[in-house]
Short mmCIF file of C-alpha atoms in Angstrom, two decimals:
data_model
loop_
_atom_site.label_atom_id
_atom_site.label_comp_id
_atom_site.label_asym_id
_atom_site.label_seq_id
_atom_site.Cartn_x
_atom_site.Cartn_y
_atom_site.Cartn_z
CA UNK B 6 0.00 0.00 0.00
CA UNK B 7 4.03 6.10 -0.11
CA UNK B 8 3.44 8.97 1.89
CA UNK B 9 5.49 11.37 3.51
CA UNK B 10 6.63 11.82 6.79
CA UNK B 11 3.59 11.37 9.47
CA UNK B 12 1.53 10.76 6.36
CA UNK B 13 -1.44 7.64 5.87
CA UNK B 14 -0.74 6.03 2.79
CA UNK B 15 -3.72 6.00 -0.24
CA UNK B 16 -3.37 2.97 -1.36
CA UNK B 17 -3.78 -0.23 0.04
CA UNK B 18 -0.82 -2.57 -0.69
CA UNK B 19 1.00 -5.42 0.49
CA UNK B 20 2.89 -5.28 3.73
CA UNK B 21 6.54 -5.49 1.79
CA UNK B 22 5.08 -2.12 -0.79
CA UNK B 23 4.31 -0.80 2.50
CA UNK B 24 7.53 -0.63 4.44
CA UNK B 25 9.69 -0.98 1.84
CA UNK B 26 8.12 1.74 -0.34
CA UNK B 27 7.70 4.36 2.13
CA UNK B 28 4.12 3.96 3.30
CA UNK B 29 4.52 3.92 6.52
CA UNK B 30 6.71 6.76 8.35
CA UNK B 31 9.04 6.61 10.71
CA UNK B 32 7.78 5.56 14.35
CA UNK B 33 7.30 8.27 16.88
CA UNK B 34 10.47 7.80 19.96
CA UNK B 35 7.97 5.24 22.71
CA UNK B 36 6.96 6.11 25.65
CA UNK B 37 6.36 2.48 26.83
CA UNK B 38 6.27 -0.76 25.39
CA UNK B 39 2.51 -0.99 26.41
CA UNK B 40 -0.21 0.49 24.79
CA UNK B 41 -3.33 0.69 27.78
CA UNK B 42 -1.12 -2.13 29.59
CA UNK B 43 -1.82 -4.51 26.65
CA UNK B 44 1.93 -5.73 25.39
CA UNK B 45 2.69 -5.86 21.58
CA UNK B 46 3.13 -10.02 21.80
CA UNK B 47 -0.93 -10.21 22.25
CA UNK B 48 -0.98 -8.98 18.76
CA UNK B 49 0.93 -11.67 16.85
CA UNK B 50 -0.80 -14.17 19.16
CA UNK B 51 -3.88 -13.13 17.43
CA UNK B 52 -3.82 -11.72 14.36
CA UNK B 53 -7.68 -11.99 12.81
CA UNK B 54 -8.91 -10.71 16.71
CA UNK B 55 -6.65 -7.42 16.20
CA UNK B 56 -8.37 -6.99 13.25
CA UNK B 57 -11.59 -7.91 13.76
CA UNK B 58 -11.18 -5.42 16.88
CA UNK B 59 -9.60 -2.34 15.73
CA UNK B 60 -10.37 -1.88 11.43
CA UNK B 61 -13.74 -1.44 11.24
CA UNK B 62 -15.46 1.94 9.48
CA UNK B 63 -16.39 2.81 13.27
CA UNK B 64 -12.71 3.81 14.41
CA UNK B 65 -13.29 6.21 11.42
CA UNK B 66 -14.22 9.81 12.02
CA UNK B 67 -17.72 10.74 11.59
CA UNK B 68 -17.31 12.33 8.39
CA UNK B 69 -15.41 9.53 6.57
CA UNK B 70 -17.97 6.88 8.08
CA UNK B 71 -20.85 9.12 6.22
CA UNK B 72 -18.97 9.36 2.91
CA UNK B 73 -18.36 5.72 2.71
CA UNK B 74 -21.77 4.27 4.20
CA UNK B 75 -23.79 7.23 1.82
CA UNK B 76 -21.86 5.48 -1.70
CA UNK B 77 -24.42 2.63 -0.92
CA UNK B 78 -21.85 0.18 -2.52
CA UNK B 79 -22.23 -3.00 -2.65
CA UNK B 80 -20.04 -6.11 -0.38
CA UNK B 81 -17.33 -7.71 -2.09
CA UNK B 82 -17.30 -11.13 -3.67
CA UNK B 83 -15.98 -13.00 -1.08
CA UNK B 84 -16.40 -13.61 2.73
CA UNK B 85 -12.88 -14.38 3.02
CA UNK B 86 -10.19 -14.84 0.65
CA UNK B 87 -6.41 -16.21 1.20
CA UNK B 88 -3.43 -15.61 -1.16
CA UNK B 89 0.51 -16.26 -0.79
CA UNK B 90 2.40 -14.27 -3.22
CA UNK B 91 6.39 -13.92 -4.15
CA UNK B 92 7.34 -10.48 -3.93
CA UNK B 93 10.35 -9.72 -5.62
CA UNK B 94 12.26 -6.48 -4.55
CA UNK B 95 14.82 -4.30 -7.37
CA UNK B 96 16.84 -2.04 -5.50
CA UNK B 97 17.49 1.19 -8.24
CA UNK B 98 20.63 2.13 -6.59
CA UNK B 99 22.24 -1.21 -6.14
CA UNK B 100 20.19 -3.32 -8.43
CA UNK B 101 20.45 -6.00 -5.92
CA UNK B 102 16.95 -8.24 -5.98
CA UNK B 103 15.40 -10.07 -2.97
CA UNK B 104 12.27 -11.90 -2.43
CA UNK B 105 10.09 -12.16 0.04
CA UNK B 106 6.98 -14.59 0.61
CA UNK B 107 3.56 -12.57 1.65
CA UNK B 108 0.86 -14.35 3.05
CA UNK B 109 -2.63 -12.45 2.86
CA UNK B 110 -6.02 -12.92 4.48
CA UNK B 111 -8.69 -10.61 3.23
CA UNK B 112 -12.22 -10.33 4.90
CA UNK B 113 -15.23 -8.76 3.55
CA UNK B 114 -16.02 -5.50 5.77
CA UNK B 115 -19.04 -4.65 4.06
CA UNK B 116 -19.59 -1.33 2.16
CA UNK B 117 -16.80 -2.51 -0.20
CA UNK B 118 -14.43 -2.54 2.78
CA UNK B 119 -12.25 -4.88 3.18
CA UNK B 120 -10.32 -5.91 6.38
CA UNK B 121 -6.64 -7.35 5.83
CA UNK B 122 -3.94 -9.01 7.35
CA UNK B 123 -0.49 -9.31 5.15
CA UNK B 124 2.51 -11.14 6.71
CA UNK B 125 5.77 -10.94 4.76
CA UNK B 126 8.16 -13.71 5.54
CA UNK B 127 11.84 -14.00 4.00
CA UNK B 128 13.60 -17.46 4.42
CA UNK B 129 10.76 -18.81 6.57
CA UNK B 130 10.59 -16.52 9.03
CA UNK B 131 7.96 -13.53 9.26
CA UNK B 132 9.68 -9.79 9.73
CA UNK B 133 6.36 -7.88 9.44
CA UNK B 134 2.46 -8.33 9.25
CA UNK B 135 0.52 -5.19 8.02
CA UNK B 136 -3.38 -4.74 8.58
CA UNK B 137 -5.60 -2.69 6.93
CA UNK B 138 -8.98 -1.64 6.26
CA UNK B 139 -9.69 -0.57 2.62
CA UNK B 140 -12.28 -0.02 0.18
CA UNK B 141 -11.72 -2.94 -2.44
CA UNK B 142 -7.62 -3.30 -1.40
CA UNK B 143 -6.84 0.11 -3.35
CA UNK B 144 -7.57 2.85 -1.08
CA UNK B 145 -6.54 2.65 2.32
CA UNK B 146 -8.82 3.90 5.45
CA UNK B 147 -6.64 2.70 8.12
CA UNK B 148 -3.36 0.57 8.57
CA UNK B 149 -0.65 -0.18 11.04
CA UNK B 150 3.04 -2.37 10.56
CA UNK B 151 4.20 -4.05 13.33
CA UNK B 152 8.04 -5.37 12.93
CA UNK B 153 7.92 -8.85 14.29
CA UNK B 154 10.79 -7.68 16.57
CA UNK B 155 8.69 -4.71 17.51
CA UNK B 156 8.42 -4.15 21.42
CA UNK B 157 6.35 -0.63 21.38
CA UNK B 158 3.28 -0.16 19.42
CA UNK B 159 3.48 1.26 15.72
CA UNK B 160 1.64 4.00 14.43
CA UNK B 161 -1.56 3.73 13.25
CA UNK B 162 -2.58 6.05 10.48
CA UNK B 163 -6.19 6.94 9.32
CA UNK B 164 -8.02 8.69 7.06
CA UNK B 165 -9.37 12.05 8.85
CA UNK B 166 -11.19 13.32 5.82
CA UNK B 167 -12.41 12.89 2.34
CA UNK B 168 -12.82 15.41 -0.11
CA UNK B 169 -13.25 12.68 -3.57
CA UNK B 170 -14.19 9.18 -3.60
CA UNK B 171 -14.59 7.27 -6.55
CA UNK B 172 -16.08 4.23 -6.27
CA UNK B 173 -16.98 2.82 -9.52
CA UNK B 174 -14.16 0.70 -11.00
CA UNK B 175 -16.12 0.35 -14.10
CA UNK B 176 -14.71 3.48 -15.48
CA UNK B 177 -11.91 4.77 -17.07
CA UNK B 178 -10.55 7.01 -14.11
CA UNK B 179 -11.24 6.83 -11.12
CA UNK B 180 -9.23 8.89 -7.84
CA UNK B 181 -8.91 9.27 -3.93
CA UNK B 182 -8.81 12.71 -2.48
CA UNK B 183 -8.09 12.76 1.07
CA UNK B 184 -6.56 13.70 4.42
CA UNK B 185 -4.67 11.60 6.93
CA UNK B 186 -2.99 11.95 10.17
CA UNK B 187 -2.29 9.46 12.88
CA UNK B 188 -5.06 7.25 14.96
CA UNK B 189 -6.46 9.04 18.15
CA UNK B 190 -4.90 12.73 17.19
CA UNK B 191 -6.75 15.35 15.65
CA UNK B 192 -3.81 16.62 13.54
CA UNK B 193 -4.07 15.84 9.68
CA UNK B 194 -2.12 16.47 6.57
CA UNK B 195 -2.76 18.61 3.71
CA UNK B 196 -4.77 17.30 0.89
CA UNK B 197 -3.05 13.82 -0.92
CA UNK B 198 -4.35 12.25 -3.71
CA UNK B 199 -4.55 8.79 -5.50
CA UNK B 200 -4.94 8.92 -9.14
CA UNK B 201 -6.00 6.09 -11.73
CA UNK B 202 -6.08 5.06 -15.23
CA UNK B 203 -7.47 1.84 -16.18
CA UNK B 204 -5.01 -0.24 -18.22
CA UNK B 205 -5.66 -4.10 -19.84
CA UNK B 206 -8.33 -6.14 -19.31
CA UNK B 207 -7.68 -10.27 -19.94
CA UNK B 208 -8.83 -13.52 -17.75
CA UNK B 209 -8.17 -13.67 -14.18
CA UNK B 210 -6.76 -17.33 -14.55
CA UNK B 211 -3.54 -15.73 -16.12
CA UNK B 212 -2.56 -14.22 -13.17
CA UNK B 213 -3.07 -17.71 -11.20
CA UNK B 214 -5.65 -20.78 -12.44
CA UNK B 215 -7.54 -20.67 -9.04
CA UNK B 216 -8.75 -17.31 -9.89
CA UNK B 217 -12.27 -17.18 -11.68
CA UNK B 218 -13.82 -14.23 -13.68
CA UNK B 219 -11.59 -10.92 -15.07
CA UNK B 220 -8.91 -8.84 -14.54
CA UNK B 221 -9.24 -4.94 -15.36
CA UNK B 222 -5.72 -3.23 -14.78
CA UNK B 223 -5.37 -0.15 -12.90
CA UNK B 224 -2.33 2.36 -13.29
CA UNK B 225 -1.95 4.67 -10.21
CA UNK B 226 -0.13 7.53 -9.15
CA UNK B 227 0.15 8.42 -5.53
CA UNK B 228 0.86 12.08 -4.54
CA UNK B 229 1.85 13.65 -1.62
CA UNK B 230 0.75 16.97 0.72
CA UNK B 231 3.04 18.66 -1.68
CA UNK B 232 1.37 17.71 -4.55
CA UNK B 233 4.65 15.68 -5.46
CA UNK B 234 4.26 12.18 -7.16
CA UNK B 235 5.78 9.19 -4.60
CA UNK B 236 5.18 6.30 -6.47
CA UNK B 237 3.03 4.49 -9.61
CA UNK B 238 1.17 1.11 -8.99
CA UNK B 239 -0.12 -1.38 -11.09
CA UNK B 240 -3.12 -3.11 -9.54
CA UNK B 241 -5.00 -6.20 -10.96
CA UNK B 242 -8.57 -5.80 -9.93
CA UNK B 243 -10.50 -9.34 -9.83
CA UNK B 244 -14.25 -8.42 -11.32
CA UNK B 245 -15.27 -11.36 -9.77
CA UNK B 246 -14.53 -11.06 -6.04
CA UNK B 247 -14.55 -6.91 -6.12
CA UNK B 248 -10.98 -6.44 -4.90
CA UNK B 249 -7.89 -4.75 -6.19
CA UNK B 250 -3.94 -6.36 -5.30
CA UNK B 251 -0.84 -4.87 -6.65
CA UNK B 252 1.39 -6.53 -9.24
CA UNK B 253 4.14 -4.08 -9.35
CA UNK B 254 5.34 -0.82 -8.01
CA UNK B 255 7.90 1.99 -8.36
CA UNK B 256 9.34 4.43 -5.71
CA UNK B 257 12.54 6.69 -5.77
CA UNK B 258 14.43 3.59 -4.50
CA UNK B 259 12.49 0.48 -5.69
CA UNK B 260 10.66 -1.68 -8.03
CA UNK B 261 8.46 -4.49 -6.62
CA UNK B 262 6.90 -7.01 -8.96
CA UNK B 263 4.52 -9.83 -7.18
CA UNK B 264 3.12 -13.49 -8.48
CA UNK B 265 0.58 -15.05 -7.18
CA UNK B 266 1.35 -18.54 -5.63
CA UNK B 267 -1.88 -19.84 -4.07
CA UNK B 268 -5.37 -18.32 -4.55
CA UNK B 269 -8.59 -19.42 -2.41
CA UNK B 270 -11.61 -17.58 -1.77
CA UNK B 271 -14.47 -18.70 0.42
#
């Protein structure tokens, strides 16, 4: 899921896109390694109760809540889905590669939300598990990254406000206008924007044989409170299940391309 600094990110990606790529910024120095005397191990102990807990549209401010319950849009295709993807990581500077494995639970959230849970593992061990709450997996309404090593809790970044919110991914362009700030403050950034162009359109099954229906492409361009363009994604958007995952990325520093290794939906 390219911000800067102490920004939310606009798109909903992958945990590697986000830490690798910039989404998420830089912790805050901790205070404590408790959050309301709850330690950071409970998460990884259970994942889908975090999330079933803490990204739902009523965390939201009031205003954001409105916009996305007025769009009247429709759930998404699936109660739950499950994916493992290779992630393979281009380094511009050095051109070293490296690949990670992600493994990815979505949930349906209703509204065309979805709730996620992405754990990115490299030689068999996880290093980070990102969770979200998104409408359709491209525009993200809440996320945090815990480091597996982590000790104090992350920052979790929200959407504080919408100003545009396309929701029809039947047409040609569609675009996120929004601000964001962290979880629980009232500070928020300046205006940032997702923008995107809809590319090819083929059979899902190309991307892995499990997968039913179409693919429509989407080409995206993330910008930040300056106005200044962070990153392009490519995201395959499944017609049949309603949800978008990217297949490759670009930042200043790197280039992410992503296969899809198992595919279930339930």
């Amino acid at each position: 899921m390219f911000a800067a600094k102490r920004m939310i990110c606009g798109v909903g990606v992958a945990a590697l896109t986000a830490s690798l790529a910039g989404c998420v910024p830089p912790p805050p120095r901790p205070a404590t390694t408790t959050r309301n005397a709850i330690p950071v191990s409970s998460v990884f102990q259970d994942k889908e109760s975090y999330l079933a807990q803490h990204f739902t549209l009523t965390y939201l401010p009031k205003s954001v809540q409105d916009t996305v319950e007025q769009a009247g849009i429709a759930p998404v295709g699936f109660d739950r889905l499950h994916m493992t993807t290779q992630v393979t990581v281009q380094n511009t500077t050095t051109g070293a590669p490296t690949t990670f494995i992600a493994s990815l639970l979505y949930e349906n959230a209703g509204n065309g939300l979805v709730r996620e849970i992405s754990t990115l593992q490299r030689n068999g061990f996880d290093t980070s598990t990102l969770f979200v709450l998104s409408y359709r997996g491209l525009y993200s309404l809440r996320s945090q990254t815990f480091q597996s090593t982590a000790t104090a809790w992350p920052p979790l970044l929200e959407t504080k406000q919408i100003t545009h919110y396309d929701t029809d991914f039947t047409t040609d362009h569609i675009s996120y206008i929004y601000r964001g700030g962290l979880g629980g403050r009232p500070q928020m950034t300046s205006p940032m924007q997702v923008s995107c162009t809809a590319g090819k359109h083929y059979s899902a099954s190309v991307l892995h044989a499990n997968i039913g229906g179409n693919v429509r492409e989407f080409n995206c361009q993330m910008q930040n409170s300056n106005g200044v363009l962070t990153s392009t994604t490519t995201y395959a958007y499944f017609e049949k299940y309603g949800l978008a995952i990217p297949i490759s990325s670009k930042t200043p520093t790197n280039e992410l391309s992503t296969t899809i290794q198992e595919f279930r939906a339930e």
